[in-house]
Each structure stands twice: as C-alpha cells, then as structure tokens.
Amino acid sequence: MTPLPVDDLQRLLAEAPFVRALARQLVVGDADEVVQQTWLLAIEQGGQRIDRPRSWLARIARNVAANLRRGDRRRERRQRELAPSGLVPSSVELLEREERRRALVAAVDALPPGLRTVVLLRWFEGLPPRRIAALLDVPAATVSTQLQRGLERLRLQLDAEHGGDRRAWLLPLVPFAAMPVAPVSPTPVAPLLVGGAIVMTAKTKFAVAAALLVVGGVWFCWPRENEPASPPPAVPSASLPVEAHAEVERAAAPVATAREVVERTAPAIGVAAAATGSLVVHVRYGDDHAPAADRLVMLSPRGGDRRFDALRQRTDGAGLVRFDGLAPGRWTAASMNETMKRADVVAGETQDLELELEAGLTLRGIVVDPAHAPVAGALVEASPMAMADAFPEVVAVAGADGRFSARACSSLCLVGARADGYAASSVRFLTGKSGNSAEVELVLGASGGTVDGTVVDAAGRPVAGAVVVVGAGKLSGIGGRDHLPPFPALVRSDTDGRFRAVGVPAGEQPARARAPGFAPWTGSCDVAAGTAVPLRIELAAGATVRGVVLDAEGRPASGADVEYGDWDDLAHCRAVSAVDGAFAFRGLPAGDLELRARHDELGRATQRVHTEAGGAVGCELRLSRGLELIGRVLDADEQPVPNVMLECIARGGWFAIVRSDAQGRFAASNCPEQGTIGVTVRARGFEELRQDGVDPRAGELVLHVRRAEPPSARIAGTVVDPDGRPAANVSVGAQCAGRNDRAGFAATDNDGRFELGPVAPGTWSVYVRTPDYVPFTSERRELAADATWDLGTITLARGGTGQVHLVGEPIAGATYYVVDTGAARTWTVGEVGGEARTSALAPGDYLLLVSGEGIAGQAVPFTIRAGEVTTIDVRLARGVEQRVVIEGGDGGVVTGGAMLRVFRGDQLVARAWAERRGDGPATGTVCLAPGDYRLTATAGERRGEATFGVGAEPGAEVHVAVR
C-alpha cells in the first residue's frame, strides 16, 4: 500500500465526521466496521486526483455497507459465509497489522505510570480531565499537562523506532483512527485500576492510541520546509508548533465588526501580570471542522454569570481568539449556540482550548418592513430557548436585499430583528434537526426610534462594558413559542461610555443598566418614532457582600450556589462557595437584600442583609435540609431500584432532582411548607411513573415502578406541505397509550424525513406540529418488538388563523386561548406584529376564551376557513372575583388540584385551577361578569358540580364536593 501524500490525507481526514455519520445511517450495528473498511479502501485506492472527496468516500461507504448486508443475508441462509471478496486482508497484511499493534501497545505500556494512567483514563474510559483529576485527587491543570506530555512522549518514542520518519508509523494508523475511543464496555473505572495500572486488552489499547495519535500527529508529518504560517483548522491545539503560537499572539486583537456590540477583553482586575494566565481558544464548526471566523466567544469565571461577567471577543479568520490577564482557576468558554467547554487557567502559562460548535441550525431569511419591503442593515439577534443565563446575541446583519444567513445556531432557537427607524420584530421560535437550514421572515414594526446614550459614574467619568437594556420584555429564559413579543434592545457601552439602542418602540420605555462594581440602575426614556433621543445613565457605587456558607453543624460548605435576585432581574448575582465556604458579591444595590444558598446534599439557606452604596457587609448562610420528602423506589417484586432519577416539582417554582441509593431510598430537601408535590420517576428499563399530590409531611413515600420491555421498535415517515414539497424542521413526536411514555420528538430533515426510536412495544400514535399548518395526529398502531412503523408520506393541511380585534378600551393583562366547541382541545394564542393571533387551525367552529386579572371571563365564538384570517371582535370588561373551595364528598380533603370549568347556560366561559395549600382544602378563583353560572370540578377520577350567582360585589365562597 503506497502512502498518500500528506495534503491528500488531510483532505480525507477532514471528512471523517461525514463518513462516521453516513456509516451510522447505512448500518447501525456494523457502523464501526463500515468506517474502518471505508478508510482502508480509501487509502489503498488513493485520493490524489479526487475533486469531491465527500462523494468519493460516500460511494466507497455505500459499497462497503452493501457488501456487509449481502454477507448478513448469506449468513442467515447458510449460517456461515465467507466475508465479501476483496475486504478480507491477506495473511501478510494481518501480520503487518499485528506488528504495528504490538509496537503501539508497547509504547503505551512503556509510559511512566503517572502519564500512562491519565492517558488511558482519558482515551479509554472517555473521562474528561476534571473527572480524572477528581479520581486521582490531583489538580485538573496537572491532568491537562500530563495528557500533553504523554501524547508527546508516545510520538517521540515512535519517531525514534522508525528512524525519525513520522509518516512511517503515522499513515498505517489512519484506518484504526476511525475506531471508537469511547469505552467498549460499561466496566467501571475502579476495577480497572490494579496496582496503579489499568487493565485493558491489547486490541483496545491499540485502537485508542491509534485514534488519538493519528489526529494529533498529522500536523507533525507535514513537510517542514513548506510549513504554513498558521495551523490547519482541524489540528488539536496540543499539537501546535512554536511558529503557530507566535502567530496566535500576533492576532490577539479582537476583530472589528459592524454590529455595534462592544466586546471586552479586560484583564483580571487587581492581579499582577505574573500571577495571571492566558487562554487561546480555537473555534471550529463541528460538521466540517472549518475554522469559525467572526464568532463571539464568551469567557466567564467559575460561578459567574456570562451575561454580565464574561469577557467577550470574536474570532479571527483562523477561528482563534486569545484572552490574557486571566486570574488562575476554572473558566468557561461559551458560544451563543449552547456549546461550552471549561479550562483551568494556570498562572504564568498559556492554555489552549478547542471549542467545537454543534452543527445546529443554519438560519436563513429576510428582514422586511410592515409593507414587506426588504430592510438593509438590520441586526438579526438569536438566543437558545429557555436559557436563563444567555442573552440574545447579534448573529447576522441583513444585506442590501434584506437577506441574511447565520451558521451553527441553536436547534431550538429564538430569533428576531431590529433596525434604525423601526420597532423590533416579534420573536420567532425555530426548531429543527441539527444540520438543517431554516427559513424565516422577520417583520419589523412601525413607529420605532433610537436611544443614543452615555454611561458614567458619579464623577462623570465614562463607564465601559455596561449592559444597557431599553424596552419591556424578556431577554433570557424564554420558552419555545412562536411570535413572542420583541426582544428589548440590549447594548453594551464602549470605551467612551457611549451606546446606541435601535429598534425601540415609540413611547415611554423602561431602561436598565448594570456594570461591574456599580449598583444596578433603573429609569425610563420617552422614545419618539423615527428619531434618536438622548439618555444619560449615572451609575452609583455598588455594595459588597462577603460571606461564608456553612452546613447545619457550622462547618464550611464548598460548592454551594449563592444567589441574589432572580434571573429576570438585571441585578441578579451568582457565586459558588470556595473550599472554605467563602463567597463575595460586588455591585449590589443598596437596601435590604435577601441572599439564597443551595447545595445538592446539604440543603438550602436564606439570609437578609442591609447594604449601603460603596460599603461592605458580611453574611453567614447556614444550610439546612428543612422539610424533606423521604421515600423508596421498588419494583413489582418489592425489590429496591437503585440509581433512579426523581424530579420533584411544586407550584411556585420549587423543584429538586434526586437519585435513589443502593436500597432505593431517596430524600428531597427543603420542600415547600404548604401545598403538594408532583414526582416523576425515570429509570432505565422501567416505565416512567408520575405521581401528583404528594404530601411530604405524610411520611415515607413508596413508589412502585414497572419494568418496561426493551425499546426496539421504530417509527419513520416523511412530512410534506399541502403542495407536496418536503417540510423541513417540523416537530414530530409519539405517545404511547395507557402509559406515560413518549418517544421524545424529532425534527424532520431537509427532505422531510423523520425517525423516532427505538421505543418500547405498545400502542403508539404520532403527532406532527408546525405553526404554519394544521397539526396532524395519526391513528393508533400496535407496535411489537423490533417492528418498524413507516407512516409513508404525511401531507399537512392548510388551515386558517384567527386574529383578535379589540373593540373599545383595552385592559392590561388580558390573555387568550382557543378551545374547540367540545372544550376537548386547547390552543395558545401568540402575538404577531403587535396583534394576538392563533396558530393554524383546521376549518371549523371554535371558542376564544378571554381571561386575566380583574377581567371578566368570556367565550367568543368564531369560525375558521382554510387559507383565511378570521377577525375575532373582543370587548373586554371588568369582572368580579369569585372564590371556589373543593372538598371531598366523604368529608375529606382533595390532596391534589382540581380543574374548574365555568358555564353560562351551556357555553363554557372560563377555566381555572384549584390548588391545595397547607392543610386546608383546594381553592381557586374565577373572575366573572354578574350573572348565573354552573361550575364543574374535576379532581382525577372524581367530579363535582355547583350553581351560583355573581353580583356586583364578591359573594360567599362556592363549595364543590367531588365524588
């Protein structure tokens, strides 16, 4: 076999992720075999004159997979068959492979014990450096250093054995580099540590070492006389030569962009340069490993909030960014698409970090004005769904034709646009299969203005890096709904303290600001459409809290999360207690503040402190487990079920996630003193169990879980739009009848295909959801073990939408949702262009239910027609609050909640939820116009009914007994 030239080899290696993904699609069980044989044939055939390596490799992989399938069929017919011709190595080749295997295994075994242990833990067990550090009781930085030294010693030793010719040992290892480096069996780490060594088979060691050495060693076999000035993008940083590091240092300055977003690269404050470290982040795309240029990288310290505490830079053309002056310790590098990676910074050293972006969605679309004319220069902002610690970030700027494209965005993505002279667009929710593209139209609102401002301190000096938010609405932790209200404008002040916020709606708008070391600021400004208004923000000195977290016995508690404020609050602060339990907050507002601490094992604590501007105060937080929910998880034979995950949730935001021990016991601490808890049990090999109305004061809770059949069935199909075109990025899910078992959800690919599973045998139905077309639900189908249900082609139906038109005076806080005339199904109502609008509904008759605090509940009938927008006239009115009490028919209490439905005559006008708090009965409140009503209450299998009248003033409680 003649070795390929290195540049051709590099081109083929760049397609390794594609080959692995294709192999998994072609054959599931033999995917690794397909990958290995594909590389063998590719190397043997040569790739010097291949213009399209991906197509060439795909053809080889398909041929290999076809050969394997044919071989399987022969084996099934004759129980035994020879391997396909041409794929079985000769005796000479087998001997050569075993010799290479022996040499590499010997090199691994020859490593010093310390290096050998960390190399095998990292590449055989697949443990990250932080886990290795915990296992060996050494600093994580030591593990990183030992890994680099171990790989380098392996390369040098193999070089020496081959006369300094690295290609002599590197190229033959290419086929083995495709073999998995994850553990080949679920064997735990501890039994493998025998007398300071790790027990492995020679074959496994060879595959692991080959994989890590080939990928890391390609750079070193590059011809030295033609060495490029910057490293190839796919090469791990541990293999960078000195010349490449010099190039990185020359590129340390951030890349300028036109996004009007200030990115800070400030060094650690008050730390001498000799006591700081540096971090070079290499960012590349996960699908093709190309360098990710002009991508924002946020670097935040351990326990910090990346929205405010992060240093921010954009990568250069080679996908590199360098952060200097970092305080020693744990830092996290993050991209806006949820990709994160941690690094331990060491004083006086420069660390390298690889950040490989998830493929995610490629966003494509157009920004238009209310008349649907393209808007050039609009800023496109995106944020992952439901991420409390992530703000929207600018990911693209619209071109002259209003079009934009943004790569590697979150596959659950919230996206909006803003531009000078317009109000920001509503926020669209896009979801899709990773690797897909998604098309979206962002419609800007009319009557928008701009805020040109400055941020200064009490002495009038400019403050750089301040976060300024202008406008109402949420910026983080946003749920996955389409056509949400616009993002408020978020900007950061530059070195002169200046900022410019565009896309702000006209009228009086709230404004907030925050900067390190200063107290948060709140105010407002009156924005005029089509003009820029000034805003001067003067920040006051912030307060400092230095405290300690202790356990119930007064011992220091490390690793506790300490918080002030909520995530929605711009003043929110978070820290993690140190080994001695210490923590510190700076830049807090003055006043009486409540601090909270939480530890997974030691419990929670709250403490109020009084702060003053510019002052410092101490605080002690003593953890307690409080009221505990104690219980056991057993199977049908009354045997304990260990390592079960239990999600415990109560109204008001309380939650706890705990696991059962070897005896099946669990304990959830700091339960709410009033009300009940919902518990969900999930365990591999068992059916999911959900139990509501759990009272933690009632003693030990025993939960019985049923064993589930192994998941082996699959569900597949293709979704097309009403015109027969593939419908990409449509959400598809499945539900099993008779048990709380879902197959998760999958997004269709660009060809409209989807696959769910494996799922356990049972009776399943499939649902398809998209805001553009009528939701689809299949018939139920019984699936046996190993069965595949192919639904064929699902054609979505074109429906209509309803748009709310307010008649008369508006009332703040009005909410809307839609039910069918039988009140069996419910649909939410979103906001599109400032108007409340339904999603696509099937043609037919519906009710729009109107509610809100102090607003009389009512039901407005309307009819949907395909392809049309139906106007729904709504006149809001004030109502009277009516309290409802739910009681058990036997005189007892309803431990869980109850659904309330209120009718006027035969028409449903309101729905509400009654909840039990403390030791009292379940209660709820409805707001109604004066008149006579009938109320039904449903609590599980029990049901009750009552009639009552509503006058001009609140009347007596309505009592309903459920039986």
Short mmCIF file of C-alpha atoms in Angstrom, two decimals, residues 364-380 397-404 415-426 428 439-448 483 503 832-833:
data_model
loop_
_atom_site.label_atom_id
_atom_site.label_comp_id
_atom_site.label_asym_id
_atom_site.label_seq_id
_atom_site.Cartn_x
_atom_site.Cartn_y
_atom_site.Cartn_z
CA ARG A 364 -31.60 31.92 6.50
CA GLY A 365 -34.21 34.55 5.94
CA ILE A 366 -35.19 38.08 5.16
CA VAL A 367 -35.92 41.18 7.23
CA VAL A 368 -38.80 43.30 5.90
CA ASP A 369 -40.75 46.38 6.97
CA PRO A 370 -44.51 46.34 7.69
CA ALA A 371 -45.16 46.68 3.93
CA HIS A 372 -42.87 43.66 3.33
CA ALA A 373 -40.16 45.68 1.63
CA PRO A 374 -36.59 44.44 2.38
CA VAL A 375 -34.65 46.32 5.09
CA ALA A 376 -30.88 46.53 4.62
CA GLY A 377 -28.51 46.64 7.60
CA ALA A 378 -31.00 45.16 10.08
CA LEU A 379 -29.45 43.37 13.07
CA VAL A 380 -30.53 39.75 13.48
CA VAL A 397 -26.59 41.70 9.51
CA ALA A 398 -29.11 41.87 6.68
CA GLY A 399 -27.67 42.63 3.25
CA ALA A 400 -28.88 45.14 0.67
CA ASP A 401 -31.72 42.77 -0.26
CA GLY A 402 -32.70 42.27 3.39
CA ARG A 403 -31.47 38.68 3.38
CA PHE A 404 -29.22 37.12 6.00
CA VAL A 415 -34.69 34.88 16.60
CA GLY A 416 -35.70 38.48 16.00
CA ALA A 417 -34.54 41.59 14.14
CA ARG A 418 -34.20 45.32 14.77
CA ALA A 419 -33.19 48.30 12.65
CA ASP A 420 -32.95 52.08 12.76
CA GLY A 421 -36.33 53.74 12.28
CA TYR A 422 -38.40 50.65 13.05
CA ALA A 423 -39.65 48.81 16.10
CA ALA A 424 -38.11 45.39 16.65
CA SER A 425 -39.80 42.37 15.10
CA SER A 426 -41.68 39.79 17.07
CA ARG A 428 -39.88 33.71 16.07
CA GLU A 439 -36.03 29.88 6.55
CA VAL A 440 -37.78 32.72 8.38
CA GLU A 441 -39.28 36.11 7.61
CA LEU A 442 -38.77 38.78 10.29
CA VAL A 443 -41.27 41.64 10.02
CA LEU A 444 -40.22 44.88 11.69
CA GLY A 445 -42.79 47.06 13.38
CA ALA A 446 -43.57 50.67 12.55
CA SER A 447 -43.01 53.65 14.83
CA GLY A 448 -39.61 52.74 16.18
CA HIS A 483 -44.45 35.05 17.56
CA GLY A 503 -35.46 49.23 17.20
CA VAL A 832 -47.77 38.67 15.52
CA GLY A 833 -46.93 42.27 14.65
#
